[in-house]
Coordinates of C-alpha atoms and ligand atoms in Angstrom, one line a residue:
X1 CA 62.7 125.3 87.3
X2 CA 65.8 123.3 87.6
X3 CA 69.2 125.2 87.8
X4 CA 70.2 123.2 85.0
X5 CA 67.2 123.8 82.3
X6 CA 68.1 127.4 82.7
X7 CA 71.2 126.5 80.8
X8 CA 71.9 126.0 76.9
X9 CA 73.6 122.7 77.1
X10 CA 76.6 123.1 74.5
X11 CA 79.5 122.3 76.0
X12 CA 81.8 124.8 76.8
X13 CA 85.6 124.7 76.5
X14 CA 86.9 125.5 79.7
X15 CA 90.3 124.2 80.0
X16 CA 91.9 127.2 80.6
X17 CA 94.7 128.5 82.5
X18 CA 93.4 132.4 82.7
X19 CA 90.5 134.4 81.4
X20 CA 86.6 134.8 83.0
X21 CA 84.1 132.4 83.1
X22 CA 80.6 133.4 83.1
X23 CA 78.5 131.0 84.6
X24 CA 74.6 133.1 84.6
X25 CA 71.6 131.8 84.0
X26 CA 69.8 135.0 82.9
X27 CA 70.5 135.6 79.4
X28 CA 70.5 139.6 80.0
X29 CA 73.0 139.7 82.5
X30 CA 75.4 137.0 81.0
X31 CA 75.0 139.9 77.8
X32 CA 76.2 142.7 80.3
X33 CA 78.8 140.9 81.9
X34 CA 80.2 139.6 78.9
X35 CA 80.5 143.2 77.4
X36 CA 82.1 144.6 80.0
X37 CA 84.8 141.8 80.1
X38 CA 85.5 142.7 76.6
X39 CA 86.1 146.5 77.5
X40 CA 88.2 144.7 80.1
X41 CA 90.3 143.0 76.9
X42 CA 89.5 139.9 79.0
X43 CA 89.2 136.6 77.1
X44 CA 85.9 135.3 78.6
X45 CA 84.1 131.6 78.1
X46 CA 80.4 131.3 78.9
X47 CA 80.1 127.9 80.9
X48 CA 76.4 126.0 81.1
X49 CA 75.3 123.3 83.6
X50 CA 77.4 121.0 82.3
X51 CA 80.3 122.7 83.1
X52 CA 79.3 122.0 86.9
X53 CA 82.2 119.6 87.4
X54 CA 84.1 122.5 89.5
X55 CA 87.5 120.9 89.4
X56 CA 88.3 122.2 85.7
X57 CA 86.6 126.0 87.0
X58 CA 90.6 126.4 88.8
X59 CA 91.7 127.3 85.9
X60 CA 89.7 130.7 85.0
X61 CA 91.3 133.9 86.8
X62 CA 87.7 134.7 87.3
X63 CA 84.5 133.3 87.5
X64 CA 81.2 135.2 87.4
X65 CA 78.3 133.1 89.1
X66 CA 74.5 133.1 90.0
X67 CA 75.0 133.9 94.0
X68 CA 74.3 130.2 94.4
X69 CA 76.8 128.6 92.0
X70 CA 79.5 131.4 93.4
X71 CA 78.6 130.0 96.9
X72 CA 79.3 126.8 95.9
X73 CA 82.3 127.9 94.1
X74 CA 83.9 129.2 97.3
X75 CA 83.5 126.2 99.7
X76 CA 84.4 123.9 97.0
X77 CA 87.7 125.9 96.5
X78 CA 88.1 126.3 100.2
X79 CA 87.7 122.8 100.4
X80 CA 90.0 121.4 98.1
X81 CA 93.6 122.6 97.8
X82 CA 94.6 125.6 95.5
X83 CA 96.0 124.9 92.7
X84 CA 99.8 124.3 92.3
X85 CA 100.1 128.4 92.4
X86 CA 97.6 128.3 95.6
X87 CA 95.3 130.9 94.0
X88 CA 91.5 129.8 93.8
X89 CA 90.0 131.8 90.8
X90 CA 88.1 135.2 91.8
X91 CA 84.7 134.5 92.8
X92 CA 82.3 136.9 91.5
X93 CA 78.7 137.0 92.6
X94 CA 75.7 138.4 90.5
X95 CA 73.1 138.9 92.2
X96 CA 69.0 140.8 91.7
X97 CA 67.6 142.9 94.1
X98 CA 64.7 141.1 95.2
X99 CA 66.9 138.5 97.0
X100 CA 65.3 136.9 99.8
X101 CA 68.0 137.0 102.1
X102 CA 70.6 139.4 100.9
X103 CA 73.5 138.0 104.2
X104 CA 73.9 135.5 101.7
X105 CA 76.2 137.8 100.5
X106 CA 77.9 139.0 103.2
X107 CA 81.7 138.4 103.7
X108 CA 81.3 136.3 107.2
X109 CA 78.9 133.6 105.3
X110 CA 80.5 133.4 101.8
X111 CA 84.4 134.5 100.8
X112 CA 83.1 136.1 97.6
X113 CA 85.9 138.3 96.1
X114 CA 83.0 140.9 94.9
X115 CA 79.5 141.3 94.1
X116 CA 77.3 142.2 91.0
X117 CA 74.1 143.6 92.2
X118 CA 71.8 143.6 89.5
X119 CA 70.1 145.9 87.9
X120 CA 73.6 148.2 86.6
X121 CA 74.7 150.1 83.9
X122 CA 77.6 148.8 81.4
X123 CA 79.6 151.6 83.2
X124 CA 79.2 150.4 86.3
X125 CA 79.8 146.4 85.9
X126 CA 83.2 147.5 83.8
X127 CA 84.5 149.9 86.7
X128 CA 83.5 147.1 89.6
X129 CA 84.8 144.0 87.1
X130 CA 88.3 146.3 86.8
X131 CA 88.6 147.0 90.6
X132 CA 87.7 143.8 92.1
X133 CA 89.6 142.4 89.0
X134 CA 93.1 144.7 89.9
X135 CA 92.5 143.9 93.6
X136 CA 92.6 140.2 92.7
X137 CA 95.7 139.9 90.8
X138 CA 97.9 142.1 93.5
X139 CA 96.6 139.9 95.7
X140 CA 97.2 137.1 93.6
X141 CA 101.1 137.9 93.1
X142 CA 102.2 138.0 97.0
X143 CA 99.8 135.2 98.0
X144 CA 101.5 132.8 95.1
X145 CA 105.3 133.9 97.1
X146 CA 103.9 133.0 99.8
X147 CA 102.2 129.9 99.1
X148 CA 105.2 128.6 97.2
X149 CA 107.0 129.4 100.8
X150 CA 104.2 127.1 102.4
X151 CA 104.5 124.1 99.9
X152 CA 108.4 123.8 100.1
X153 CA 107.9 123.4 104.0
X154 CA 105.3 121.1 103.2
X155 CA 107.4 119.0 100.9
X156 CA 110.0 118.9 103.8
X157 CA 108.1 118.1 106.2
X158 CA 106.6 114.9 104.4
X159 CA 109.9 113.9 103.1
X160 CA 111.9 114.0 106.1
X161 CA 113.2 110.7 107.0
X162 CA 112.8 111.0 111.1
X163 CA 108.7 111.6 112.3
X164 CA 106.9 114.7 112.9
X165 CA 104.1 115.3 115.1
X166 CA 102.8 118.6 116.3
X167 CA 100.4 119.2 119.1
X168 CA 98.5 121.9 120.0
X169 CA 99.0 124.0 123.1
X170 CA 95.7 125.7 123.1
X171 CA 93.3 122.9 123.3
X172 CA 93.6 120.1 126.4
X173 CA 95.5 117.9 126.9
X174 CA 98.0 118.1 123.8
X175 CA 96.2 117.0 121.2
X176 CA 98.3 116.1 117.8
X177 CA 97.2 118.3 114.8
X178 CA 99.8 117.1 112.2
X179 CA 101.6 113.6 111.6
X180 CA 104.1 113.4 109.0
X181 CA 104.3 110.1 106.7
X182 CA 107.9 109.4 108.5
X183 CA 105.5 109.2 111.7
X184 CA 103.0 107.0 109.9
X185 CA 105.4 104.6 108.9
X186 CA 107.3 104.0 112.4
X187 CA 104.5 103.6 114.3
X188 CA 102.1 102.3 111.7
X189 CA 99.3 104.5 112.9
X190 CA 97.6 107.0 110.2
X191 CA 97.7 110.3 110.6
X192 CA 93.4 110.3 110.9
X193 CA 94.0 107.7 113.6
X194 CA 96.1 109.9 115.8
X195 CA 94.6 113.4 115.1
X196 CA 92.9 114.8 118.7
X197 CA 94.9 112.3 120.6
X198 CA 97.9 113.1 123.2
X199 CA 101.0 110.5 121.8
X200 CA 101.4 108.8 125.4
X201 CA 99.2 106.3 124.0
X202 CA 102.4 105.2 121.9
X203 CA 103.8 104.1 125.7
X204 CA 101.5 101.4 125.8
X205 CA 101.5 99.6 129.5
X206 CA 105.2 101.5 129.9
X207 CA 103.7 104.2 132.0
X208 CA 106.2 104.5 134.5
X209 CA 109.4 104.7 132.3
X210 CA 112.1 107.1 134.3
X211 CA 112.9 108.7 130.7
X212 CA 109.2 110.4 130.7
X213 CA 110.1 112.7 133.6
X214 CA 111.6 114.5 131.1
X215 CA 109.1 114.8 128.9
X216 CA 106.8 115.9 131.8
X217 CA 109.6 118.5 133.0
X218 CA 109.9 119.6 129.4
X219 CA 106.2 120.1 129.1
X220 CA 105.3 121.6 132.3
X221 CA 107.9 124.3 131.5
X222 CA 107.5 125.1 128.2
X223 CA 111.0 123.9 127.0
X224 CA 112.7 122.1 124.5
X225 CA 113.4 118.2 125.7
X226 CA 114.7 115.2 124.9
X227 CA 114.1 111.9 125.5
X228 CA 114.5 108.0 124.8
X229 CA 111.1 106.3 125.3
X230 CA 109.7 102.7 125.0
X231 CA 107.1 103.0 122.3
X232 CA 104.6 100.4 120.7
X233 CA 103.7 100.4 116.9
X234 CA 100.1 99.6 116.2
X235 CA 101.2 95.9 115.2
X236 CA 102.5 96.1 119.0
X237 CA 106.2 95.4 118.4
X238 CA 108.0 97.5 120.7
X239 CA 110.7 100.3 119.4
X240 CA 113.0 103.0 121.1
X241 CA 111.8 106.7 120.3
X242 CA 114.4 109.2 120.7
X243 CA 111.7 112.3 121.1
X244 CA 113.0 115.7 120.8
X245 CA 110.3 118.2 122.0
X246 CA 110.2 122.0 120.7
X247 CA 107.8 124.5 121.7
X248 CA 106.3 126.8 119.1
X249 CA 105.4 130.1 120.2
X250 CA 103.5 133.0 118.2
X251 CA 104.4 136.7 117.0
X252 CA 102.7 137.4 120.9
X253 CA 105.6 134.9 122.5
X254 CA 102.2 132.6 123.7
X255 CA 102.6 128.9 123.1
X256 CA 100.5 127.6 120.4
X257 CA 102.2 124.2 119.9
X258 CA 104.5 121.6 120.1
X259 CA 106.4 119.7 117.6
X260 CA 107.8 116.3 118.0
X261 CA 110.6 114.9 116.4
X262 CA 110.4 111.1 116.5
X263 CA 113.6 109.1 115.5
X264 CA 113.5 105.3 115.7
X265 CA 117.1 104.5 117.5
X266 CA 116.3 101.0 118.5
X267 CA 119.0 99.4 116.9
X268 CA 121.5 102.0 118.7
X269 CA 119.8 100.9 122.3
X270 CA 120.1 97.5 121.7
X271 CA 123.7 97.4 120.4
X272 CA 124.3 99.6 123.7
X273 CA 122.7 97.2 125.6
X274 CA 124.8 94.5 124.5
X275 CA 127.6 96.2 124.7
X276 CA 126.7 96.8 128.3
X277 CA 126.4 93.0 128.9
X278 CA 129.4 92.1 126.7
X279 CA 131.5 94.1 129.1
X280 CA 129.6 92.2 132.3
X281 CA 129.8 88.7 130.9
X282 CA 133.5 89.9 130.7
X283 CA 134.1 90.3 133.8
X284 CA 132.1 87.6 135.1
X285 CA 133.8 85.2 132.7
X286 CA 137.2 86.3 134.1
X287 CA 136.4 86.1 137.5
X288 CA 134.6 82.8 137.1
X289 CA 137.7 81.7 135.1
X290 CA 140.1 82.3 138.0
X291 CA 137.8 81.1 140.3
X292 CA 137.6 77.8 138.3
X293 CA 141.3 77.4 138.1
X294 CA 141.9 78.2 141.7
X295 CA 139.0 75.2 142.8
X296 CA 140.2 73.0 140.3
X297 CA 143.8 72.2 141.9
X298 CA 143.1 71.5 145.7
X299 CA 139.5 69.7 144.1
X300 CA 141.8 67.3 142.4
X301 CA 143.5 67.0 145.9
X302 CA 140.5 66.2 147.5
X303 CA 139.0 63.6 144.8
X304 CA 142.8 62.1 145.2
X305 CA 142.4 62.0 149.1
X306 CA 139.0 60.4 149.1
X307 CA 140.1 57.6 146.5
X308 CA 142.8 56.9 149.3
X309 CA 140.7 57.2 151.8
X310 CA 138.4 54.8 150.4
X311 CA 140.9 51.9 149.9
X312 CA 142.3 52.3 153.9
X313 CA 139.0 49.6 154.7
X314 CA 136.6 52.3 156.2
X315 CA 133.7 51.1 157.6
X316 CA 130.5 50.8 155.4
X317 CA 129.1 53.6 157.0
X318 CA 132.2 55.5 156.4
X319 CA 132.5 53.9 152.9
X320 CA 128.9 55.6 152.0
X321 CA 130.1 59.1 153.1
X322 CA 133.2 58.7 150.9
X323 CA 131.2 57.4 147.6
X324 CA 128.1 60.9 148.2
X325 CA 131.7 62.9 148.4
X326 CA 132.6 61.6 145.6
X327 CA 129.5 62.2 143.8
X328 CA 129.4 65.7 145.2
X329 CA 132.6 66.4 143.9
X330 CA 132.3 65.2 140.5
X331 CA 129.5 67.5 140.2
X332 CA 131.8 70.5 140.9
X333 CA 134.5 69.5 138.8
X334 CA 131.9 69.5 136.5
X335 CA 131.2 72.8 136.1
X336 CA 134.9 74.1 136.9
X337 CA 135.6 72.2 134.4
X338 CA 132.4 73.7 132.1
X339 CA 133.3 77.5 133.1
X340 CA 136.9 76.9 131.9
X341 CA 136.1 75.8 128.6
X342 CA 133.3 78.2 128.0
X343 CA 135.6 81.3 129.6
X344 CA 138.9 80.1 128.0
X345 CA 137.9 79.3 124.5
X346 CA 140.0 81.5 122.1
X347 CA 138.1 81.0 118.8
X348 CA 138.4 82.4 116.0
X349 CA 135.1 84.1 114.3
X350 CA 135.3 82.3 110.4
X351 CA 132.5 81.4 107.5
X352 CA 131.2 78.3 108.7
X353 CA 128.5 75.5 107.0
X354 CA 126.1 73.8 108.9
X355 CA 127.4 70.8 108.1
X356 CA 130.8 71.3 110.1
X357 CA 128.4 72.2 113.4
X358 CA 126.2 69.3 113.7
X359 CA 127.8 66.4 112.1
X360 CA 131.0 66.4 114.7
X361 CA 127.8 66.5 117.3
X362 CA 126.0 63.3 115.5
X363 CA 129.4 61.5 116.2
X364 CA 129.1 62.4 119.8
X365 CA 126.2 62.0 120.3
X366 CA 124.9 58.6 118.2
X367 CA 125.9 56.1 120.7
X368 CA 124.3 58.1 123.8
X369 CA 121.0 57.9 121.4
X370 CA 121.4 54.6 120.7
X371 CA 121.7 53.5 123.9
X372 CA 118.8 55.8 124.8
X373 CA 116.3 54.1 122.0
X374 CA 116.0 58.1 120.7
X375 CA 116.6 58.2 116.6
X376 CA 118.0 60.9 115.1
X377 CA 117.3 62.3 111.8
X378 CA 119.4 65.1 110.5
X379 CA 118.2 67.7 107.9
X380 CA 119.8 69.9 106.1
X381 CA 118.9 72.5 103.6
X382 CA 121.5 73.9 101.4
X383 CA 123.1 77.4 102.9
X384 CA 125.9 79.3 103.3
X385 CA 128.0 79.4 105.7
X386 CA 127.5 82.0 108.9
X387 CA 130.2 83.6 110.5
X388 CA 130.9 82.7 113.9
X389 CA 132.6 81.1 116.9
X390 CA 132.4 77.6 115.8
X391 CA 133.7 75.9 119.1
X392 CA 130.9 78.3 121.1
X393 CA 127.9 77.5 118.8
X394 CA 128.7 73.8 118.5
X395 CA 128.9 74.0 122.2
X396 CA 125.0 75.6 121.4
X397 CA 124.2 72.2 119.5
X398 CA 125.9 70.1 121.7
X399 CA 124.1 71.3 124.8
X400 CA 121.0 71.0 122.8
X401 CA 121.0 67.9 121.6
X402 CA 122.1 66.4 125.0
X403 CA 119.0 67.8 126.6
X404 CA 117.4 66.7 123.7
X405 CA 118.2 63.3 124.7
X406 CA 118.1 63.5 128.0
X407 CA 114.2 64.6 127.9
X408 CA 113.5 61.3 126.1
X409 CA 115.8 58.6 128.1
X410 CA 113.0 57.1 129.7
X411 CA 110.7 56.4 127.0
X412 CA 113.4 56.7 123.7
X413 CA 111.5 58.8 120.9
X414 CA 112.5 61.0 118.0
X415 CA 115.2 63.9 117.5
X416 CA 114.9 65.9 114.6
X417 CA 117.8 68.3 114.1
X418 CA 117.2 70.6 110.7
X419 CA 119.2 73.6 109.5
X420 CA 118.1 75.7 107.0
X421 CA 118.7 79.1 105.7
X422 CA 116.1 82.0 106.2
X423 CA 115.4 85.6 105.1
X424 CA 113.6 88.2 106.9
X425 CA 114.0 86.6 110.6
X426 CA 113.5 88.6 113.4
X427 CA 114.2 92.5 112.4
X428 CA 114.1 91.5 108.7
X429 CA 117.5 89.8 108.8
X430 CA 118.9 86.7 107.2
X431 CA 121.0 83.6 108.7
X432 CA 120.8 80.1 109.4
X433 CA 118.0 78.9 111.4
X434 CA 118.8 75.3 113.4
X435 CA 115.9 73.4 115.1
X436 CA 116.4 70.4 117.7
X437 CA 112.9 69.1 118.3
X438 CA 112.5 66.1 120.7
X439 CA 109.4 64.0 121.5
X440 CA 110.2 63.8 125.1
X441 CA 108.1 64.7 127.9
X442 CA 108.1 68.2 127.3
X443 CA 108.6 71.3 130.2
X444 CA 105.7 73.3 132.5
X445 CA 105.2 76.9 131.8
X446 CA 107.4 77.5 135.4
X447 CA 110.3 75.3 134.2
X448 CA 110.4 77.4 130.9
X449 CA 110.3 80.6 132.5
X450 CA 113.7 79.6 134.0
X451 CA 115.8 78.0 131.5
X452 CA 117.9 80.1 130.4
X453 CA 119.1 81.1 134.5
X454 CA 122.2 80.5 135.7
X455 CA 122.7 77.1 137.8
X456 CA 118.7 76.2 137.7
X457 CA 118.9 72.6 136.1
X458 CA 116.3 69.7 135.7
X459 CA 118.5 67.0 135.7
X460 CA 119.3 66.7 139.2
X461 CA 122.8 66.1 140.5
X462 CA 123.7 64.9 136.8
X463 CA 123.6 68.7 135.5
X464 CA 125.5 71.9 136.5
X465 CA 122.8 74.3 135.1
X466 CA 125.2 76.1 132.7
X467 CA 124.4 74.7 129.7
X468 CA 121.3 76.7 128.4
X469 CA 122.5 79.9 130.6
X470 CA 125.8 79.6 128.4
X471 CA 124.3 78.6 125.2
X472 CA 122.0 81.8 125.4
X473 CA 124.6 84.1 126.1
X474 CA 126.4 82.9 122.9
X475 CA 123.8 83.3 120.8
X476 CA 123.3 86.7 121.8
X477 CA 127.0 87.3 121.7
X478 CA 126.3 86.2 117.8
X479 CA 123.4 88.5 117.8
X480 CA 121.5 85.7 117.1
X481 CA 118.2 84.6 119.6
X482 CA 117.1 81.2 120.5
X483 CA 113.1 80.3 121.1
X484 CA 111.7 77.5 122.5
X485 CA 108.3 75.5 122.3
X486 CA 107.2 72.9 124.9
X487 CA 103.7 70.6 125.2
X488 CA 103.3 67.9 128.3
X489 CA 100.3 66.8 126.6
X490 CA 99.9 63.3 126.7
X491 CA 100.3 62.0 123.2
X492 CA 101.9 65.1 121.5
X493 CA 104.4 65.9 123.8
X494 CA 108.4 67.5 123.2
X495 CA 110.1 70.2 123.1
X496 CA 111.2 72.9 120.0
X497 CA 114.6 74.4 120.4
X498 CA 115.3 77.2 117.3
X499 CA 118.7 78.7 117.2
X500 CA 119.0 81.8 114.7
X501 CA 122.1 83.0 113.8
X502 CA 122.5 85.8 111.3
X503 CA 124.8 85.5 108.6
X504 CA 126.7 88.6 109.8
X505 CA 126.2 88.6 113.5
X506 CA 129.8 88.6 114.4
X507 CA 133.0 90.1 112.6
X508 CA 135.0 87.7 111.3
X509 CA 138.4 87.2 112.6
X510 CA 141.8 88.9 110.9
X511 CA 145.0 88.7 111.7
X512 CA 146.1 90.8 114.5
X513 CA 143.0 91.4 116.2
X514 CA 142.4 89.7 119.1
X515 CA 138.7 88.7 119.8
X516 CA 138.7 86.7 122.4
X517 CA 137.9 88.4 125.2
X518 CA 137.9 85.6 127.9
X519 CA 141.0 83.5 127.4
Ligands
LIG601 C1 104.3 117.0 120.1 C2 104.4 115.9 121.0 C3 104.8 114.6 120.5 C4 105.0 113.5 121.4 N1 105.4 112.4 120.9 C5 105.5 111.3 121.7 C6 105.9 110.0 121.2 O1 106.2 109.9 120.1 N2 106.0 109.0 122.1 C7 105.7 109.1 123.4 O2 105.8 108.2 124.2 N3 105.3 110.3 123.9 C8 105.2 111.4 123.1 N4 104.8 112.6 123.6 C9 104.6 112.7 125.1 C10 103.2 112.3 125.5 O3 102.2 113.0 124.7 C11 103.0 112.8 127.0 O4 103.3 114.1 127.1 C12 103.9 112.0 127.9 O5 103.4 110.7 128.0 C13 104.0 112.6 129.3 O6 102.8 113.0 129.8 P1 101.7 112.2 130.6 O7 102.3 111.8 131.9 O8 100.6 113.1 130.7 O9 101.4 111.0 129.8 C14 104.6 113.7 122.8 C15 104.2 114.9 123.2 C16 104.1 116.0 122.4 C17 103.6 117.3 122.9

């Protein structure tokens, strides 16, 4: 017969928050239990097979059960979480005699809190009811202390703002146990993706990073540690991870585990970074300022010497030299003349519209195109203005757009300039995003590789190689970044310059403060 025919099939109410539950298919023994609850002056509700849906049944104090449904009973309760007080009901077993095999009742298989071994007196169910009853409720009053103790850490520990991982110390190789939400969200792995993992696989291809010697030291001696590490997410954006290792010892002093505390400081390392090269384009600039200034009086000399020299009737061999002097010359007045302006420029950092940047560079620049069969067409979307060093980033534009047309002086072809404000760029920031796309002959994968290096240039004896070099560092000086897109392929071919500059990338200028840093 099926469990469930044995039962009447009224529905019982069972929402309850204390009180027995009887939950017996023989109609004899439901009769004795139920008596002896009532000695017991303990409200009792007899549930049927309906009443199988085991997530209301938290809410009796006790439950008396066939062995089978109390068996059930227990690993469901086990297996879900206590309820907000963290005490499961009181499991009570009944059970016959004849049972085939009676270790279903022992405590190692099933947590039963006691045991009704039928046939018994009235006497005798009332005094065990009472005692495993009593036993259940002391229990029940220092577990629920204890419990609350347990839930308050857990509530911290999910609503802590930095991660938390914990490994254990007992199994190999460090396996996490425990990942807190903060953890989930900065890396973007789940906790039931990293559980019986070791973290390193956070570090990606960054095995050798000097800051893990640390970790290892930490590790190897049981000690706290602390560390700045180059993590990936799952999306495989990189991130700094300042890790602060703990270990966690037992009542014995053995290590069981360690905990983790993960703190996303990227933001801090870059700005630090920046800082760092700030301080060295500093001292470049002024040292290639002086430099500049020194070259640039005895250059004139020279330039002055050869246009003499040139009118005294040298011969034509002579007269060749002279003119590839010349040349040669002009080339490094050129970028004396570049380095000055770049190092020297005292600007002022103010609100400033697209608009003001690229039309003065449209009026430079139209006749060049002309000349060069390249049209322009300018595009701009409405936006405010960006803070910044307008002199430096029209000097961005500028050097831009005269590569720009430089890439298509052979053929002419098409320059699209655009501007146009945008949210969420890069690290979720917002600024002005300019393009300068040209339908030149586009650059090879090695030529783009070195761009943005000091004195490399394509242009031959006409460039100094300082333009993208200088118009990269201002843009990071703006905390801004600039991209680039390239294609040689026949028919298709040009180049994609984007420059973004965050609204807020630089303070802006006030009275009194002096931000120039290279005049
Ligand atoms: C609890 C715990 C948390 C850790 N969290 C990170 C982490 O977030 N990022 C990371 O790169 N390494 C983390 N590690 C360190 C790595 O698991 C590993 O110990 C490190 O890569 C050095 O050991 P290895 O040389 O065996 O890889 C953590 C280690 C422990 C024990």
């Amino acid at each position: 017969m099926k469990f469930a025919d044995k039962y009447e099939s009224e529905p019982a109410a069972i929402i309850r928050k204390s009180g027995a539950a009887i939950f017996l298919a023989d109609s004899l023994e439901q009769q004795d239990v139920l008596m002896a609850l009532g000695d017991l002056k303990i409200a009792t509700t007899i549930l049927g097979p309906q009443d199988r849906e085991f997530h209301h049944l938290r809410n009796f104090e006790f439950i008396v059960a066939d062995h089978l449904i109390a068996k059930e009973l227990v690993l469901f309760f086990e297996e879900h979480e206590a309820d907000a007080d963290g005490i499961s009901p009181a499991v009570i077993a009944v059970t016959s005699n004849e049972l085939e095999d009676p270790s279903i009742l022992t405590q190692e298989v099933c947590n039963f809190d006691g045991v009704l071994k039928f046939p018994m007196t009235g006497t005798e169910i009332s005094a065990r009811l009472s005692v495993i009853m009593h036993a259940h409720c002391a229990f029940a009053k220092r577990y629920s202390a204890a419990w609350r103790e347990l839930r308050l850490n857990r509530r911290i520990f999910r609503s802590v703002t930095a991660g938390i991982s914990v490994a254990s110390a007992t199994l190999p190789d460090l396996p996490i146990v425990y990942v807190n939400p903060a953890f989930e969200e900065m890396t973007g792995y789940s906790r039931a993706e990293v559980q019986g993992r070791n973290c390193r696989f956070l570090e990606g291809n960054e095995r050798s990073q000097p800051a893990l010697a640390i970790v290892r030291d930490a590790l190897k001696n049981r000690r706290k540690g602390l560390a700045v590490l180059k993590n990936f997410r799952k999306d495989g954006t990189p991130f700094w991870n300042e890790l602060s290792l703990s270990p966690i010892m037992d009542d014995e002093g053995q290590l069981t585990h360690y905990v983790g505390i993960q703190t996303d400081v990227t933001q801090r390392v870059e700005l630090e970074s920046a800082l760092r090269e700030s301080e060295k384009l500093a001292a470049v600039g002024r040292l290639a300022s002086s430099i500049a200034h020194e070259i640039n009086n005895p250059l004139t000399s020279v330039m002055n010497l050869i246009y003499l020299a040139q009118g005294t009737d040298p011969s034509q061999e002579t007269k060749d030299y002279l003119v590839t002097a010349d040349r040669e010359l002009r080339r490094v007045k050129l970028i004396t003349e570049q380095s000055l302006r770049f190092f020297r420029q005292s600007t002022k950092a103010q609100p400033t519209t697209a608009a003001e940047l690229l039309e003065p560079i449209l009026d430079l620049y139209q006749s060049h195109a002309t000349n060069a069969r390249v049209t322009i067409n300018l595009r701009e979307r409405p936006s405010r203005p960006i803070v910044c060093m307008e002199s430096e980033i029209r000097q961005v534009l500028s050097n831009l757009v005269g590569n720009a047309i430089h890439a298509m002086q052979e053929r002419g072809g098409q320059l699209s300039l655009r501007s146009r404000e945008t949210r969420n760029h890069g690290r979720g920031r917002d600024g002005l995003l300019f393009t300068v796309a040209d339908s030149g002959t586009g650059m090879s994968a090695e030529i783009l590789s070195s761009i943005y290096k000091a004195f490399y240039t394509t242009k031959g004896i006409g460039g100094t190689g300082l333009g993208l070099w200088i118009s990269s560092e201002i843009v990071a000086r703006h905390r801004g970044n600039i991209r680039v897109k390239s294609t040689q392929s026949p028919g298709s071919s040009g180049t994609v310059f984007e420059v973004f500059l965050p609204f807020d990338g630089i303070a802006p200028y006030r009275e009194g403060v002096d931000i120039s840093q290279f005049s």
